[in-house]
Coordinates of C-alpha atoms in Angstrom, one line a residue:
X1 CA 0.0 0.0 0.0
X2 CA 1.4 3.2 -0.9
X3 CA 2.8 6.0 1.9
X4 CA 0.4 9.1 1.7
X5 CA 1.9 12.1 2.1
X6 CA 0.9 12.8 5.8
X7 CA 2.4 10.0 7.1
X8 CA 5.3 10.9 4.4
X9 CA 6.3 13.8 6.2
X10 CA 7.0 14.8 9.6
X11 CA 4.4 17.0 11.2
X12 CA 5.3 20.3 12.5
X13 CA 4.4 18.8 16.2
X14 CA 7.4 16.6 15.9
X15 CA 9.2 19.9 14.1
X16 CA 8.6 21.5 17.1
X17 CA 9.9 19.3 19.7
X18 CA 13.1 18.7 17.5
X19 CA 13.7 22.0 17.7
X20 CA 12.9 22.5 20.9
X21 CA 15.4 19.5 21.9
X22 CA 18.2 20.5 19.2
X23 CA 18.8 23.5 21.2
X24 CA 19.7 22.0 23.9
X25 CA 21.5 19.2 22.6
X26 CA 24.0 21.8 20.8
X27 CA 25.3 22.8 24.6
X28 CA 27.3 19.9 25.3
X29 CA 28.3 19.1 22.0
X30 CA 30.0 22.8 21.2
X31 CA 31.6 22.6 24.8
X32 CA 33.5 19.3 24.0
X33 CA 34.6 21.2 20.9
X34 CA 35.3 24.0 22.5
X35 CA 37.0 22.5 25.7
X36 CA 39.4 20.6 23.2
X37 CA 40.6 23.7 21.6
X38 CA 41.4 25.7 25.1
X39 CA 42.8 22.9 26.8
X40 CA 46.6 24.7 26.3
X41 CA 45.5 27.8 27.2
X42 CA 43.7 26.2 30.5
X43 CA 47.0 25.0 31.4
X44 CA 48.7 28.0 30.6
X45 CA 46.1 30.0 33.2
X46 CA 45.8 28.0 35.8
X47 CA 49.4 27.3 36.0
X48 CA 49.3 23.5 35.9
X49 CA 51.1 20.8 34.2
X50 CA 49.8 19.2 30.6
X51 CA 48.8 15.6 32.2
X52 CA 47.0 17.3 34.7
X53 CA 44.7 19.5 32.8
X54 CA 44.2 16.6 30.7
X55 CA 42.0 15.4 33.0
X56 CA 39.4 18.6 32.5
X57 CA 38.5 16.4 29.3
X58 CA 39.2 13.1 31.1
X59 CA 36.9 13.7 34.2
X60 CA 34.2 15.3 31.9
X61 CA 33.9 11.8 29.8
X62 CA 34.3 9.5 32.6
X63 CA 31.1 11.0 34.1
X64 CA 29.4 11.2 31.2
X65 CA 30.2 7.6 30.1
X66 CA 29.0 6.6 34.0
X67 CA 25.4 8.3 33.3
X68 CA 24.6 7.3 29.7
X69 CA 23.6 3.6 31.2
X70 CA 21.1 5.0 33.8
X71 CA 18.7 7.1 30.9
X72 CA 17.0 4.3 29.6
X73 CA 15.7 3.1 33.0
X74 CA 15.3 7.1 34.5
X75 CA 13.2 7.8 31.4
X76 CA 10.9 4.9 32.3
X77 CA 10.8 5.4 35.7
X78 CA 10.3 9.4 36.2
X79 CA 9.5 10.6 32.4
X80 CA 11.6 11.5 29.5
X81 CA 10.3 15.2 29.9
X82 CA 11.3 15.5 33.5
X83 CA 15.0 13.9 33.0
X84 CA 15.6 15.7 30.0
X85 CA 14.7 19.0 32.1
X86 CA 17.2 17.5 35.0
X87 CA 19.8 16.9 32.3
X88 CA 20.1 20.7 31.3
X89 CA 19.9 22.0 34.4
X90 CA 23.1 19.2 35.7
X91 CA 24.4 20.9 32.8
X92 CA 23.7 24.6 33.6
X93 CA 25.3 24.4 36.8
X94 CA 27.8 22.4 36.2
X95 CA 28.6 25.0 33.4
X96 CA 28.2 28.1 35.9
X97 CA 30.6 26.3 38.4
X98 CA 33.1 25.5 35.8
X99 CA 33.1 29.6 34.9
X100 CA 33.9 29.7 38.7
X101 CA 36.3 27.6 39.2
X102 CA 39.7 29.0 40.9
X103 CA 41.9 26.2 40.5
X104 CA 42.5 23.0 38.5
X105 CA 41.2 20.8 41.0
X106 CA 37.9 22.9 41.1
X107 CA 37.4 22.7 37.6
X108 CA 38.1 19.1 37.1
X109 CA 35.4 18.1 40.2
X110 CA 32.9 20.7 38.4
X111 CA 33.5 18.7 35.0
X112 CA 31.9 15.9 36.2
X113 CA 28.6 17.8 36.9
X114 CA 28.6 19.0 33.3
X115 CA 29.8 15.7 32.0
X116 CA 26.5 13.8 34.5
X117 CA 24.1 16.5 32.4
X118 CA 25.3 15.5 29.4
X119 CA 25.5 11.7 29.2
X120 CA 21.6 12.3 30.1
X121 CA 21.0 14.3 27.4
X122 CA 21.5 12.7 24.1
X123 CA 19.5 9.2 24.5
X124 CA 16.9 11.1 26.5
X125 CA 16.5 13.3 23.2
X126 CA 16.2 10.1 20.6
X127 CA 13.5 8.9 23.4
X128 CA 11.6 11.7 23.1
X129 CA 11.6 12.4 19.0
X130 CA 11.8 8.6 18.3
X131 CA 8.4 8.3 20.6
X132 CA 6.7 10.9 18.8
X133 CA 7.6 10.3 15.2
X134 CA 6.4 7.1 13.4
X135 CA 8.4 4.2 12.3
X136 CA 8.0 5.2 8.6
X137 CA 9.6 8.4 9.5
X138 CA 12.5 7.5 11.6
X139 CA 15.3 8.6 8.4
X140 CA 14.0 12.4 8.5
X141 CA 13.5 12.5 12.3
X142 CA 17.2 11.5 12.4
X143 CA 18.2 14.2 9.7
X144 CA 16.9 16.4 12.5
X145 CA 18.2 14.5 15.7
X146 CA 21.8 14.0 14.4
X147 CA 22.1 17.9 13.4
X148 CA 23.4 18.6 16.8
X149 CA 26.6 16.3 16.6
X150 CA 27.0 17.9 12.8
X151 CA 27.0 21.8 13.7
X152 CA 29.0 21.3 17.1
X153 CA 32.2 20.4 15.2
X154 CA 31.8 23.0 12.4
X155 CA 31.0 25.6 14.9
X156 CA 33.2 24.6 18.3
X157 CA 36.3 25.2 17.1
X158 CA 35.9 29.0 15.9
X159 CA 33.8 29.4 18.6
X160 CA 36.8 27.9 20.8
X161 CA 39.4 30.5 18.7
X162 CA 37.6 33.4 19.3
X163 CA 37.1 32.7 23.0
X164 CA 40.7 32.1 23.8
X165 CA 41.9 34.7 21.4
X166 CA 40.2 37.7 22.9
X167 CA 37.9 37.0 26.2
X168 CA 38.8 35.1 29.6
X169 CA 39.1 31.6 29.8
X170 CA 36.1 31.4 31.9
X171 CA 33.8 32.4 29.0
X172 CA 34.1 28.6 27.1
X173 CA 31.9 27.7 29.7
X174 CA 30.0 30.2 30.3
X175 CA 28.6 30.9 26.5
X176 CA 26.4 27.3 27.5
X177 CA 24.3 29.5 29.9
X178 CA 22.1 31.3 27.6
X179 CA 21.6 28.3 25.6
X180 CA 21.1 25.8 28.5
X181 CA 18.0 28.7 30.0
X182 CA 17.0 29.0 26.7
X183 CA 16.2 25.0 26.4
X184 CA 15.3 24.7 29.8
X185 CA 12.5 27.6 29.4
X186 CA 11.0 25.8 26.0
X187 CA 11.3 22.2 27.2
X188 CA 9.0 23.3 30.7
X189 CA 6.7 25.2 28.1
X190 CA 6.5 23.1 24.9
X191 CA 7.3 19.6 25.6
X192 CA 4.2 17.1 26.4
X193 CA 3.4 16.0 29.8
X194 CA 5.4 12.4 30.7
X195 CA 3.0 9.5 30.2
X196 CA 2.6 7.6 33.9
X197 CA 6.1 6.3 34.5
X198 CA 6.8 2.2 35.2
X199 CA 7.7 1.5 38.8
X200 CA 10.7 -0.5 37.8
X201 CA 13.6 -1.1 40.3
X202 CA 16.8 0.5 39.4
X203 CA 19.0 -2.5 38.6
X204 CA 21.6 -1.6 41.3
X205 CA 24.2 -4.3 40.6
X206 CA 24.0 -4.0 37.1
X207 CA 24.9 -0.4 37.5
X208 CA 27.7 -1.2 40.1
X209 CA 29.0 -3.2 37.0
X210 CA 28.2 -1.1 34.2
X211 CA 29.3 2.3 34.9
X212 CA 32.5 1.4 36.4
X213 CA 33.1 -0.7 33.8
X214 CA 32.6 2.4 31.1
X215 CA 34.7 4.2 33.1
X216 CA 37.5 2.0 33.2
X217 CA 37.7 1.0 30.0
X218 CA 37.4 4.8 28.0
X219 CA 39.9 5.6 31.1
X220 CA 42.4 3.2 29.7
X221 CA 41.8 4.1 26.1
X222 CA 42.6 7.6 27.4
X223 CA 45.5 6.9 28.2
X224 CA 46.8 4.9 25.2
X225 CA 48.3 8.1 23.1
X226 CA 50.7 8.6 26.1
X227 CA 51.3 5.1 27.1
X228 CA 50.6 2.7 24.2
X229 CA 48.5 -0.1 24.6
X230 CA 50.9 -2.3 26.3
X231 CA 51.7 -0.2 29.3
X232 CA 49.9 -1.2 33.0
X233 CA 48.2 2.3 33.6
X234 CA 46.5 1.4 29.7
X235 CA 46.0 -2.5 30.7
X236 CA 44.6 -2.5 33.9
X237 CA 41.4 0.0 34.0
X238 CA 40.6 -1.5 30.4
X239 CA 40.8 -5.3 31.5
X240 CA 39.2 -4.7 34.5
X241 CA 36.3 -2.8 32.5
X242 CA 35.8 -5.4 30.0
X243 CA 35.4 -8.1 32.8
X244 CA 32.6 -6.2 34.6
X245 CA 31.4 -5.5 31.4
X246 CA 31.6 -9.3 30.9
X247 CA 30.1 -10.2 34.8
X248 CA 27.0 -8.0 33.4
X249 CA 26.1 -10.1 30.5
X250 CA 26.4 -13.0 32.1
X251 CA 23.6 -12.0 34.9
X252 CA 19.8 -13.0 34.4
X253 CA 17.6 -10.1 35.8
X254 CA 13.8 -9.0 34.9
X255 CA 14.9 -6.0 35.0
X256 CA 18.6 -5.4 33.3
X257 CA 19.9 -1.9 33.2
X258 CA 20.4 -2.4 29.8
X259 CA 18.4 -4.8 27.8
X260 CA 20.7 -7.4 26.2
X261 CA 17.4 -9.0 24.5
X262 CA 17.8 -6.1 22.2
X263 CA 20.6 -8.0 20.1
X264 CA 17.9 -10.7 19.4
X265 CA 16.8 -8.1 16.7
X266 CA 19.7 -8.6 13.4
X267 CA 19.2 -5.0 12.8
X268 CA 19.7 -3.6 15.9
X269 CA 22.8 -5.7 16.5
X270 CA 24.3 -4.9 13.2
X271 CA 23.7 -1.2 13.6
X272 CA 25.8 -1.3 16.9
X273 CA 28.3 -3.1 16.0
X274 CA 28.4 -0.6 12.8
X275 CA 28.3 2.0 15.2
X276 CA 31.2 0.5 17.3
X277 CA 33.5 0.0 14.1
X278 CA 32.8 3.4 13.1
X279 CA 34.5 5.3 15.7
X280 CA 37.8 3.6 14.1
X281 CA 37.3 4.8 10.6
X282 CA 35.0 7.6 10.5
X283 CA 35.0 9.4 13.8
X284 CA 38.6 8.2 14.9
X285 CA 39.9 10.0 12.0
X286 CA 38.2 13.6 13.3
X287 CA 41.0 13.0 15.9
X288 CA 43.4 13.5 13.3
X289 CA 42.0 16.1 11.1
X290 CA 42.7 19.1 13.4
X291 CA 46.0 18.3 14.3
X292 CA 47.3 17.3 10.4
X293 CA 46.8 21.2 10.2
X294 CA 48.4 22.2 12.9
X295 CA 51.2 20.2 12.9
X296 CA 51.6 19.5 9.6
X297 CA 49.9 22.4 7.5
X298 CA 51.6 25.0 10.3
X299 CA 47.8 26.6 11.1
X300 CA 47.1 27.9 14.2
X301 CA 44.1 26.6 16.2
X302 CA 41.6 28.8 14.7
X303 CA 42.5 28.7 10.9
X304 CA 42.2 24.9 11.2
X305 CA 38.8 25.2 12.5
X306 CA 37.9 27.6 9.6
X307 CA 39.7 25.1 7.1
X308 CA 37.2 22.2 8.7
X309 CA 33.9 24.1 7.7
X310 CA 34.1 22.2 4.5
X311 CA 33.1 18.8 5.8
X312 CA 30.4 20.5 8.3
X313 CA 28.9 21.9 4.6
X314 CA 29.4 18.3 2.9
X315 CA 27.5 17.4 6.2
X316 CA 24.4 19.7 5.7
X317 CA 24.3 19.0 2.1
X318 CA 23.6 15.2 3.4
X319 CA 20.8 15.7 5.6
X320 CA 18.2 14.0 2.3
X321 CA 19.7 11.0 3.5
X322 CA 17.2 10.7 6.1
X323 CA 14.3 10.6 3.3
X324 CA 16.8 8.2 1.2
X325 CA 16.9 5.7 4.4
X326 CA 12.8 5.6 4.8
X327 CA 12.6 4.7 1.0
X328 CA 15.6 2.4 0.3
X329 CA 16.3 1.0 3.4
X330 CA 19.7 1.7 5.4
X331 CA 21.9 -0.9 3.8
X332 CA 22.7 1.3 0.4
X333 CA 22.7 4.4 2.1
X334 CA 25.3 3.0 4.7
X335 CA 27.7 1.7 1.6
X336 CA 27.3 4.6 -0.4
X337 CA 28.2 6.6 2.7
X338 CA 31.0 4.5 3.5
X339 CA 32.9 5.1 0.0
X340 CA 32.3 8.7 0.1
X341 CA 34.4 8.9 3.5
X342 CA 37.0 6.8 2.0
X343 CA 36.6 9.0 -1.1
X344 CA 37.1 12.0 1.0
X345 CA 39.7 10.5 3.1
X346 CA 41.9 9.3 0.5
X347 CA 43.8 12.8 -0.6
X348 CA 44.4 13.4 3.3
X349 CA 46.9 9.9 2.7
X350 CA 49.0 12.0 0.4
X351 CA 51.7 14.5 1.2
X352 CA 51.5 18.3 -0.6
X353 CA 47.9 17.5 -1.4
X354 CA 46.5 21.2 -2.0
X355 CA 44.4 23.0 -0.1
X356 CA 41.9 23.7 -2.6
X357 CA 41.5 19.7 -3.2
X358 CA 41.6 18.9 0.8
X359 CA 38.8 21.0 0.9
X360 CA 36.7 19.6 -1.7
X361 CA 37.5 16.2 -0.4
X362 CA 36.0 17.5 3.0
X363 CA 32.9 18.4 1.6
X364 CA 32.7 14.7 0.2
X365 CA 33.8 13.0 3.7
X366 CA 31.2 15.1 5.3
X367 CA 28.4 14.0 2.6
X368 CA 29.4 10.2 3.6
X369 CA 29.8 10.8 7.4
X370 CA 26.2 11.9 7.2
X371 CA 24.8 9.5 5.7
X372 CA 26.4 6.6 7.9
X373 CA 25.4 8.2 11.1
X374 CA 21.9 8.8 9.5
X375 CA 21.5 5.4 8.4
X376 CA 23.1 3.9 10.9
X377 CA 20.5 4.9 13.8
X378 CA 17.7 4.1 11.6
X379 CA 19.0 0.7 11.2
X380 CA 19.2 0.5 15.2
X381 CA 16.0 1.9 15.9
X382 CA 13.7 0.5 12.8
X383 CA 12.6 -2.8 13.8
X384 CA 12.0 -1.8 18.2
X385 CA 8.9 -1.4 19.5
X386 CA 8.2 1.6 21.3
X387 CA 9.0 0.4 24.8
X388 CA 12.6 -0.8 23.9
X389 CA 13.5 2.8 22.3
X390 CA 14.9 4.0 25.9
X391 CA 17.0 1.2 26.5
X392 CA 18.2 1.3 23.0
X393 CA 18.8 5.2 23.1
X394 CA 21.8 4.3 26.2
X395 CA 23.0 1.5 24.2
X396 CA 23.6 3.4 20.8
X397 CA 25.1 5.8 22.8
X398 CA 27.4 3.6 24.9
X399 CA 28.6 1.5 21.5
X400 CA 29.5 5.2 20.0
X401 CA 31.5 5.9 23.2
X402 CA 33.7 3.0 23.2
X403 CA 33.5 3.1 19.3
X404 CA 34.7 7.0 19.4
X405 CA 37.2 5.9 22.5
X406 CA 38.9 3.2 20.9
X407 CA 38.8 4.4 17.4
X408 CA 40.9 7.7 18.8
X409 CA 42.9 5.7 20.9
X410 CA 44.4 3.5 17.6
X411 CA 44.9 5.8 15.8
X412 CA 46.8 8.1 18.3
X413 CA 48.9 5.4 18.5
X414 CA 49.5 4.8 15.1
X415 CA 50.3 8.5 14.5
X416 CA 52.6 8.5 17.4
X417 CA 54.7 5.7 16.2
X418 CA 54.7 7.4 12.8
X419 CA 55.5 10.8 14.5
X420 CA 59.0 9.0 15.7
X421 CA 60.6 7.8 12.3
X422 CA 58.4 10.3 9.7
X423 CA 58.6 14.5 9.3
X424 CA 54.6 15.4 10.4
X425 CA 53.3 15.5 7.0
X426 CA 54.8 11.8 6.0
X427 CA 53.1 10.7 9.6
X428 CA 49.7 11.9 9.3
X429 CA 49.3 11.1 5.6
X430 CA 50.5 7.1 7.0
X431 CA 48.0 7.5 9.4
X432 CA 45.3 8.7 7.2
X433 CA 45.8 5.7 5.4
X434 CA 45.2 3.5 8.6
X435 CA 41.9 5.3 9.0
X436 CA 41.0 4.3 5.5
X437 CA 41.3 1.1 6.2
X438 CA 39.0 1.1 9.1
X439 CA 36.3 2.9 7.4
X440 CA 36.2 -0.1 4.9
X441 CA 36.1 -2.7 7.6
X442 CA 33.0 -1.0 8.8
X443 CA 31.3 -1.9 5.6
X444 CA 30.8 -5.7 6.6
X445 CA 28.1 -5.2 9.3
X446 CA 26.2 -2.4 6.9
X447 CA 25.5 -6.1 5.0
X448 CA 23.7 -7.4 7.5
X449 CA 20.6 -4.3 7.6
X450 CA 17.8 -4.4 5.9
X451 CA 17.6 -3.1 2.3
X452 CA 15.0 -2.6 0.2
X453 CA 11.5 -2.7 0.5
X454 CA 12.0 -2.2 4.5
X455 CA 8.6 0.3 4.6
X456 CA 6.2 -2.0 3.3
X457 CA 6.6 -4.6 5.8

């Protein structure tokens, strides 16, 4: 039976709430943006050593990897509405404190307030749109969910220059205040009241298992481009993590923090394994991007955010992918988005490529990092029922994590080694070439979601 165009189209209820919801969702991902950018000149104020500021980043994504498990069952349990309000404002003070802060240790202990608000925020968000849009809908509702994560890196780091350039330190915080009251004003006044919550149990063991375990084992990745992966301080929180991690699985509850009967369904399991390979190819390599102009282009920190704006365009340009993934099905969209990354990877794997090229490629790499992360959640989400999407919402976002995590961590390694016997350009374009690699690896599980035909069934 053919779609009509009502249920073609998302209404401008849904419209709405994205909006209402993208707002807020931009806070957290310009700050770790922004954060990454003034992480010298943090050091350089507050008079402390490089590893030790470090851990203003460190701290921030240890709590929010601790909180992302807790969202499914908080949703459940006290509405998406109400956590989602409780997530900005974690987020709002945190922020404020962070402004505040008079010394390294201060700032670190107030990072972990931000970082609480923000693993909240982003599967709370898919919860709500995913709950209000229909299943035939989910590729555009994610055009509209995933902009967030799109304008964040086109926009953090010039946001990020101009900050440290010419105002205080104290200011890359405090620029998320007028967005966080902003969100927190429309989410009170526009959002829909909760539904009448579940009365599950928190799953206390499995969070005594879970969020350590998260903890340990992005801790350990975090310390792989310093280390390697061979050293103890690298070794031990990771092991440890993937044994709790392990423990977990193996438990029988009624009530799991995280619902492992969500793998029974082929396209949700291939999604998040897609999403976990990912972070090695396409998202490890945004690790490198930056720095291949710094270090070996000679930019400063704010001409090599300007010379990114290119894959954020290719990025936008991408957003009818959503449309494309409600009528094909995510599997072509997926493998046509994984050769235009490799596509737009490829001239970053030669040395004296110009500038003018590097920036066209950009624009392609952006067009097929769209598309993936488009697909991709569509893949996850397509085949749920409604009561699974909160517990699917943490898991997405905990495979991206340790995805994003371990993807950085390899390749940080592989450009370190290269660093050592190469001249920076030589390095980066061997490296580059690693990440190309990846990103075709990641093709295998995109063969396993559904194709075709997927809206009719």
């Amino acid at each position: 039976m053919a779609t009509t165009p009502t249920t073609d189209r998302l209404d401008r209820a849904v419209l709405k709430l994205a909006a209402v919801l993208v707002l807020g969702a931009l806070a957290p991902l310009l700050d770790s943006t922004i954060v990454t950018v003034a992480i010298h000149t943090l050091g350089i104020e507050l008079h402390t050593s490089v590893a030790e500021v470090q851990w203003v980043s460190t701290a921030y994504l240890l709590a929010l990897a601790m909180a992302v498990p807790i969202t499914g069952w908080s949703a459940n349990r006290f509405g998406a509405k109400r956590m989602w309000i409780i997530a900005l404002a974690l987020f709002l003070i945190g922020s404020m404190l962070c402004g505040a802060a008079w010394n390294i240790g201060s700032l670190i202990v107030f990072r972990v307030i931000q970082g609480i608000g923000g693993g909240l925020m982003l599967p709370i968000l898919q919860t709500l749109l995913l709950r209000a849009a229909g299943r035939e809908r989910i590729g555009r509702l994610m055009a509209v969910v995933t902009l967030p994560a799109l304008i964040g890196p086109i926009l953090g780091p010039v946001i990020g220059g101009v900050l440290v350039g010419h105002l205080d330190w104290r200011w890359i915080f405090y620029v998320n205040v007028p967005i966080c009251i902003a969100a927190i004003i429309l989410a009170v006044r526009e959002l829909a009241p909760d539904p009448e919550p579940t009365a599950a149990a928190l799953d206390i063991p499995g969070l005594l298992l879970v969020s350590p375990a998260l903890a340990g084992i992005i801790y350990g990745l975090s310390q792989v481009g310093d280390h390697g992966f061979g050293d103890a301080r690298v070794l031990v929180p990771l092991v440890l993590g993937i044994a709790l991690l392990a423990v977990f699985a193996l438990r029988r509850t009624e009530e799991p923090l995280i619902d492992l009967a969500l793998f029974r369904t082929k396209s949700f399991t291939a999604s998040t394994a897609l999403l976990f390979l990912t972070g090695f190819g396409l998202y490890g390599a945004m690790l490198l991007l930056p720095l291949f102009y710094q270090q070996a282009r000679g930019e400063t920190v704010t001409a090599a955010g300007l010379l990114l704006v290119p894959q954020g365009i290719g990025s936008l340009i991408a957003r009818t992918a959503g449309g494309l993934t409600d009528r094909y099905g995510p599997r072509s969209v997926i493998l046509v988005g994984i050769v235009l990354t490799t596509l737009g990877t490829i001239p970053f794997a030669f040395t004296g490529t110009a500038y003018w090229l590097l920036a066209i490629a950009l624009v392609v790499r952006g067009a097929g990092l769209s598309a993936v992360m488009l697909a991709v959640m569509v893949g996850a989400f397509r085949d749920l029922e409604p009561a699974q999407i909160p517990h699917a919402s943490s898991t997405t976002r905990i495979m991206q994590q340790l995805g994003g995590a371990f993807g950085a961590a390899t390749l940080a390694v592989v450009l370190q080694n290269q660093l050592t016997g190469h001249a920076a350009p030589t390095a980066y374009a061997h490296s580059f070439a690693w990440a190309i690699g990846f990103t075709v690896i990641a093709a295998v599980p995109a063969l396993f979601l559904p194709g075709a035909g997927l809206l009719n069934k």
